[in-house]
Coordinates of N, CA, C and O in Angstrom, one line a residue:
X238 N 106.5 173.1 51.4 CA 107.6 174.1 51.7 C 108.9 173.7 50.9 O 109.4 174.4 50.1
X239 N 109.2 172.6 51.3 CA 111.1 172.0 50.1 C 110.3 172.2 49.1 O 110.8 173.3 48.8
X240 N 109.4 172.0 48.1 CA 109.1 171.7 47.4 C 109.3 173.0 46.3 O 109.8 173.0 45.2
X241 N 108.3 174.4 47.2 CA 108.5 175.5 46.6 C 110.0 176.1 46.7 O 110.3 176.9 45.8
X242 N 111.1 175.7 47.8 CA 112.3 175.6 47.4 C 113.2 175.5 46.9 O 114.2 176.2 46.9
X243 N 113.0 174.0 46.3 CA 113.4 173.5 45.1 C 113.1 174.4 43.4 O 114.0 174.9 42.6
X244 N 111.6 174.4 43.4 CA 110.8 175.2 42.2 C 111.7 176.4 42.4 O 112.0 176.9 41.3
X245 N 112.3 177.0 43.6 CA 113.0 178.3 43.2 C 114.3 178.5 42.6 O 114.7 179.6 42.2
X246 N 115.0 176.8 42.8 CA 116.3 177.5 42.6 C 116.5 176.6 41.6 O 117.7 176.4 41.3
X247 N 115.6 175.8 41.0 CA 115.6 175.3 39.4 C 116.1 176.5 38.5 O 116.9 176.0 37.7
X248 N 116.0 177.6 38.4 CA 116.6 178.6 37.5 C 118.0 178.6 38.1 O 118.7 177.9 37.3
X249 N 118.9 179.2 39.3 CA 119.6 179.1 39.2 C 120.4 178.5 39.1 O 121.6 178.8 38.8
X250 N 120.0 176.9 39.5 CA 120.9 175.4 39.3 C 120.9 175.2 37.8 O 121.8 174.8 37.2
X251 N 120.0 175.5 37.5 CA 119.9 175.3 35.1 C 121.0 176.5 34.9 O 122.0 176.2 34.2
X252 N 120.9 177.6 35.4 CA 121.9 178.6 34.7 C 123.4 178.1 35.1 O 124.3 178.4 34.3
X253 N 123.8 177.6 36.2 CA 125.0 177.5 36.7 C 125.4 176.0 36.0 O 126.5 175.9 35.5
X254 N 124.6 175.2 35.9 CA 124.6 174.0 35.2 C 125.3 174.1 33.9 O 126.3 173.3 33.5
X255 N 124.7 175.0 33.2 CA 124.5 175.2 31.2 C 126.2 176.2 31.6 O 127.2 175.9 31.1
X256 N 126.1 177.3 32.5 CA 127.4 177.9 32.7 C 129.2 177.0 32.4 O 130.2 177.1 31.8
X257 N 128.2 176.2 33.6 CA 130.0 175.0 33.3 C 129.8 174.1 32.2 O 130.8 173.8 31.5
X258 N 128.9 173.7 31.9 CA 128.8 172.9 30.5 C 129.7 173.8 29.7 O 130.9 173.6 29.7
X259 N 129.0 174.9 28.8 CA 129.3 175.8 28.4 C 131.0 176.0 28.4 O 131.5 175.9 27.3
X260 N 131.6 176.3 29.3 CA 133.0 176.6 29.8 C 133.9 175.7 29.7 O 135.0 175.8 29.2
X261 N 133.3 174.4 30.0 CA 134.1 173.1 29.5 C 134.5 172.9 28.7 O 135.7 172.5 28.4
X262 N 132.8 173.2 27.4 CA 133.1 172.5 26.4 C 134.3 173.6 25.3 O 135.3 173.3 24.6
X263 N 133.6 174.8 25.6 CA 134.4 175.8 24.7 C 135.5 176.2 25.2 O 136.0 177.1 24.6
X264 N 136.1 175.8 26.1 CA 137.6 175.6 26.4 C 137.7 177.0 26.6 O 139.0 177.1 26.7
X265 N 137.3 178.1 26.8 CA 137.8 179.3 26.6 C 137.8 179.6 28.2 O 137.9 180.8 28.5
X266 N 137.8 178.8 29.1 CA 137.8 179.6 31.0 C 137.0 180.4 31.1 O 135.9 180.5 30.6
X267 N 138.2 181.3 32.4 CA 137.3 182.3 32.2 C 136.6 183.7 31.6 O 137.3 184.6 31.3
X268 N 135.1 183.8 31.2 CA 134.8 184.2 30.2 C 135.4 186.2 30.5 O 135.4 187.1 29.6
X269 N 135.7 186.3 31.6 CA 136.0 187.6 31.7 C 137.8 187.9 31.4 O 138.2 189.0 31.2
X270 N 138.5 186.8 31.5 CA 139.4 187.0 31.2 C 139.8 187.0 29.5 O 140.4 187.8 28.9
X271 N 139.0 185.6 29.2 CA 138.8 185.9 27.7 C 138.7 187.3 27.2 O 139.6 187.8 26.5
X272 N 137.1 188.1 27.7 CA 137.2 189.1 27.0 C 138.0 190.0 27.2 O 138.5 190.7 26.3
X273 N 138.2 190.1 28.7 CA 139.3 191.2 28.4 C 140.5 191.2 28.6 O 141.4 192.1 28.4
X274 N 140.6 189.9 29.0 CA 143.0 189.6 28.9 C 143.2 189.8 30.2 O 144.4 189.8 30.3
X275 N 142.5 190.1 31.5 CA 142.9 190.0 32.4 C 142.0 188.9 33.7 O 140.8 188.9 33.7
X276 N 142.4 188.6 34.2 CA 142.1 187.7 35.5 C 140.7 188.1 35.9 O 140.4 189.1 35.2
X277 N 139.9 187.7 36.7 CA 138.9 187.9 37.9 C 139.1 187.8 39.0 O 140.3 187.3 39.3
X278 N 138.6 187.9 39.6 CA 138.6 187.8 41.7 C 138.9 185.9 41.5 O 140.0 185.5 42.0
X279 N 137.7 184.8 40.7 CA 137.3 183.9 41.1 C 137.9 183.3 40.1 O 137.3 182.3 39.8
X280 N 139.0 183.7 39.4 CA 139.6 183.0 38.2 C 140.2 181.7 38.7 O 140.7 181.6 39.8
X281 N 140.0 180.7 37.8 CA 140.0 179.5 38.2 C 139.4 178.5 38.9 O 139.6 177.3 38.9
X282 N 138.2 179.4 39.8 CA 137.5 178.3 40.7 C 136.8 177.7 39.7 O 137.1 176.5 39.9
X283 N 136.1 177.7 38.8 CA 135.4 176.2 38.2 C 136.7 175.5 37.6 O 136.6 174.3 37.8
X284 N 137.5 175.7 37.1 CA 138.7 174.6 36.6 C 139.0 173.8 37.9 O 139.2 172.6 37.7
X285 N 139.2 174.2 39.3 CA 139.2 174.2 40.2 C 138.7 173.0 40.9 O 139.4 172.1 41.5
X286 N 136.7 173.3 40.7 CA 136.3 172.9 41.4 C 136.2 171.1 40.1 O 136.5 170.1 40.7
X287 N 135.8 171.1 39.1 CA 136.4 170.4 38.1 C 137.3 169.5 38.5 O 136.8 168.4 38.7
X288 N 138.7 169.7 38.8 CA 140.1 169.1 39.3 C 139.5 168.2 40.2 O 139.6 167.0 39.9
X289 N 138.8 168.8 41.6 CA 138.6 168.5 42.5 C 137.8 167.1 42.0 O 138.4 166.0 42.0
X290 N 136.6 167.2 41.5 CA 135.7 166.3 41.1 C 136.5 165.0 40.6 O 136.4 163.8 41.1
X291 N 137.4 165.4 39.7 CA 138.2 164.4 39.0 C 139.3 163.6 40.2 O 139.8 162.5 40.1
X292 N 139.4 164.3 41.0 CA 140.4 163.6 42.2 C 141.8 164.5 42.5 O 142.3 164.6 43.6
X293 N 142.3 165.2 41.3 CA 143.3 166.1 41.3 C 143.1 167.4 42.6 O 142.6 168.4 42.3
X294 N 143.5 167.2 43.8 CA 143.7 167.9 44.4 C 144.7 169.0 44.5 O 144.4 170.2 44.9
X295 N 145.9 168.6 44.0 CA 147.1 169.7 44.0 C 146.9 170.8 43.0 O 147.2 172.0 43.0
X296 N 146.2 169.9 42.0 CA 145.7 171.0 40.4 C 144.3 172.0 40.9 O 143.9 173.1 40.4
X297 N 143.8 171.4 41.7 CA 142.3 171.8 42.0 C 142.9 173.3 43.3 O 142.4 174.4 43.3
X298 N 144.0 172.7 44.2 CA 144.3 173.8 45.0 C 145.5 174.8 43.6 O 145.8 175.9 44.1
X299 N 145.8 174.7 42.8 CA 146.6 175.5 42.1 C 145.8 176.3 41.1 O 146.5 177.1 40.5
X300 N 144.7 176.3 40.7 CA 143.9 177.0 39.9 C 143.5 178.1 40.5 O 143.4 179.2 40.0
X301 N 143.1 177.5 42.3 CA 142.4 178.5 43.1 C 142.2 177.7 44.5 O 141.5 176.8 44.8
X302 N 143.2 178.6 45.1 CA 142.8 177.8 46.4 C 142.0 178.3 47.4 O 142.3 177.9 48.6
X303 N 140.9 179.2 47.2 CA 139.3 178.7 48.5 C 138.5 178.3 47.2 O 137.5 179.0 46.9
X304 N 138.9 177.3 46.3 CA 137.8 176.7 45.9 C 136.4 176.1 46.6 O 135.3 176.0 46.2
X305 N 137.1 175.8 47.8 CA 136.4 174.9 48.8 C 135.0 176.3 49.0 O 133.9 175.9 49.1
X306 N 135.3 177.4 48.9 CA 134.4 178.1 49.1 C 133.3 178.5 48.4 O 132.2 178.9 48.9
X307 N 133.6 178.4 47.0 CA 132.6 178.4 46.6 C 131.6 178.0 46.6 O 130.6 178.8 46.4
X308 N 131.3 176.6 46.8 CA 129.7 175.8 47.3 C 129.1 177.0 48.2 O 128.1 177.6 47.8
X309 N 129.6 177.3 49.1 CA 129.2 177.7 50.5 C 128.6 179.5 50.3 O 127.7 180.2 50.9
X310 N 129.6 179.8 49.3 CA 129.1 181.3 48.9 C 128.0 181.0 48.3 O 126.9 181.5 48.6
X311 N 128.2 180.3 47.3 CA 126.6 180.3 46.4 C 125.5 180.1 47.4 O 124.5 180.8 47.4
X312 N 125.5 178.8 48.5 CA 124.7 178.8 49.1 C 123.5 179.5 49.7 O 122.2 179.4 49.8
X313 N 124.8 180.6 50.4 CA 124.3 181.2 51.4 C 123.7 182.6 50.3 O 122.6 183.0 50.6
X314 N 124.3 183.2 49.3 CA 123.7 184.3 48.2 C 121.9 183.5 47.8 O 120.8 184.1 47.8
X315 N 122.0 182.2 47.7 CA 121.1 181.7 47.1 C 119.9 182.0 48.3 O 118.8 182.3 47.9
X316 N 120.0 181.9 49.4 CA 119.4 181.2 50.6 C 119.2 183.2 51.5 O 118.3 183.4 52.4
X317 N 119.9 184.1 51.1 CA 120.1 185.1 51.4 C 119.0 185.9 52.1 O 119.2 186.5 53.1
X318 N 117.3 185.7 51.1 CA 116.3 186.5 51.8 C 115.6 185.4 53.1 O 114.9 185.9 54.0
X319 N 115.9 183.9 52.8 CA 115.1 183.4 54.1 C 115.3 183.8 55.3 O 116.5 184.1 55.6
X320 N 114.5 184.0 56.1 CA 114.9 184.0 57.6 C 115.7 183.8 58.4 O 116.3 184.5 59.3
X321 N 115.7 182.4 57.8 CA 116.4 181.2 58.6 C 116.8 180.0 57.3 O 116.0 179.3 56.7
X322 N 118.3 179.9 57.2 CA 118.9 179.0 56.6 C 119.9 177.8 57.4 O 121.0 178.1 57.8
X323 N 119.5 176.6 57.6 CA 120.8 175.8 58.0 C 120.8 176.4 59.5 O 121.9 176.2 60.2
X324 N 119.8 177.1 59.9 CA 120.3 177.4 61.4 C 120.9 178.6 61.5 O 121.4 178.9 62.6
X325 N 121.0 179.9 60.2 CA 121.8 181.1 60.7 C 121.0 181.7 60.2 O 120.4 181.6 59.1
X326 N 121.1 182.7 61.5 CA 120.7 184.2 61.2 C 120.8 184.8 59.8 O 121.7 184.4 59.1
X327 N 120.1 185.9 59.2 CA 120.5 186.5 57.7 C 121.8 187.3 58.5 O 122.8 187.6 57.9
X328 N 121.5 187.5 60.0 CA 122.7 188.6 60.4 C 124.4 187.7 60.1 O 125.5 188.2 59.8
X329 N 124.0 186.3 60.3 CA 125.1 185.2 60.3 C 125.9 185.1 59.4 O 127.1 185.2 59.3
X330 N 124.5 184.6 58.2 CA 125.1 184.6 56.5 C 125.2 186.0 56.2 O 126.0 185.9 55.3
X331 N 125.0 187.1 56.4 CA 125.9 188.7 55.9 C 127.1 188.5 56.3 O 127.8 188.7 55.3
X332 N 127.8 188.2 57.5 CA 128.7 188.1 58.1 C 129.6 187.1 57.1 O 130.5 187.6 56.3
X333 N 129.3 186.0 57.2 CA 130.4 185.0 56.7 C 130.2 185.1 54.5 O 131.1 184.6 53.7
X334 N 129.3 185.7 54.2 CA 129.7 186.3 52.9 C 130.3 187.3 52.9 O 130.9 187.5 51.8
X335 N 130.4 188.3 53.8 CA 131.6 189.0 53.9 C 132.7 188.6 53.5 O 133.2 188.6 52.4
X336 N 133.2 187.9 54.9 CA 134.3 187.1 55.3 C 135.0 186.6 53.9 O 136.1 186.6 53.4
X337 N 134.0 186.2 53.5 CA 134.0 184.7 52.1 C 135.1 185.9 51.2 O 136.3 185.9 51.1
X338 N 133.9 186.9 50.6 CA 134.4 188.2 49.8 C 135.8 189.0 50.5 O 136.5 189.6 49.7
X339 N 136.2 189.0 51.4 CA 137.6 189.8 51.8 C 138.5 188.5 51.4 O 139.4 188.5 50.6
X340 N 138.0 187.3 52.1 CA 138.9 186.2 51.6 C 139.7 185.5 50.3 O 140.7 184.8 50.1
X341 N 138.3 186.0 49.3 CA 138.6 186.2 47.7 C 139.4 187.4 47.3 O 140.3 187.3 46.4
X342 N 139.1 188.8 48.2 CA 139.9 189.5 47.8 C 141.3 189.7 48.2 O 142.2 190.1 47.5
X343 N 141.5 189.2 49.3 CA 143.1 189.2 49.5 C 143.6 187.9 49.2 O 144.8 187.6 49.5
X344 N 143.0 187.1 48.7 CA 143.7 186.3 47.6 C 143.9 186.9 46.4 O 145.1 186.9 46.3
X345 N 143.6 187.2 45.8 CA 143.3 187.9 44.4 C 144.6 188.3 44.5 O 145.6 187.7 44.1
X346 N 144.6 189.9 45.4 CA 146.0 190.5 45.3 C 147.3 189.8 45.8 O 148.4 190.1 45.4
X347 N 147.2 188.8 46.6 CA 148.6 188.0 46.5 C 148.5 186.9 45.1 O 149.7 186.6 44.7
X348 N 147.9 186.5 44.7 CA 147.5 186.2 43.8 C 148.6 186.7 42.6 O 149.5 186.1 42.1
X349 N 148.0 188.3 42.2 CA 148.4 189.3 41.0 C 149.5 189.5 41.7 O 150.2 189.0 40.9
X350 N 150.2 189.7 42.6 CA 151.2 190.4 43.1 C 152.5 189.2 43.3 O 153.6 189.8 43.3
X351 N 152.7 188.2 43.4 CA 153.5 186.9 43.5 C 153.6 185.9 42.5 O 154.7 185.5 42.1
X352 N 152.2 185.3 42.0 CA 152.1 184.9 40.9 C 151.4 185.2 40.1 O 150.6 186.2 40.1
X353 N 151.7 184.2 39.0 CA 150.7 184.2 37.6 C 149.6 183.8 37.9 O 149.7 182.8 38.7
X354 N 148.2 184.2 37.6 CA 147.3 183.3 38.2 C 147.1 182.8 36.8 O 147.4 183.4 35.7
X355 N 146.7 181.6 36.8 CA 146.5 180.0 36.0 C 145.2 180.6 35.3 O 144.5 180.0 34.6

């Protein structure tokens, strides 16, 4: 059972992997702001989450501060059709990726509306 678990999210751990490689190395962020000159909802969470790794906390909360959320979103998107993940209901994880998504979105607009986002 882990086993075939694992085998499944080998794709999306290699695409998310080669993603930040990718973003690091070409220096260009984020790729949506690149192309089009304006922000995203999640702009700055990998510089973000990055910072964090490095120990920079102040810089890691100034890129984007529910970085902390992202692990937990991906998680629960990844984990989304099982039954049962970690002990929650799918009714649980619908719920708190909501949550997650209103909480990215009214950041976002205080975000655009007070500051520059980074």
């Amino acid at each position: 059972m882990k086993k075939d678990i694992i085998k499944k999210h080998i794709p999306i751990i290699s695409v998310l992997t080669i993603y930040v490689i990718f973003i690091y190395i070409s220096g260009i962020g984020c790729p949506i702001r690149y192309i089009f000159d304006f922000p995203c909802v999640t702009c700055g969470t990998t510089r973000a989450l990055i910072s964090f790794l490095k120990g920079d906390l102040m810089l890691a909360f100034y890129y984007h501060p529910l970085f902390l959320l992202a692990i937990p979103f991906l998680l629960l998107v990844a984990h989304y059709n099982l039954k049962s993940f970690m002990g929650l209901s799918k009714k649980i994880r619908s719920t708190l990726l909501i949550i997650i998504l209103i909480l990215y979105v009214i950041t976002y607009i205080i975000r655009l509306i007070f500051f520059t986002i980074p």
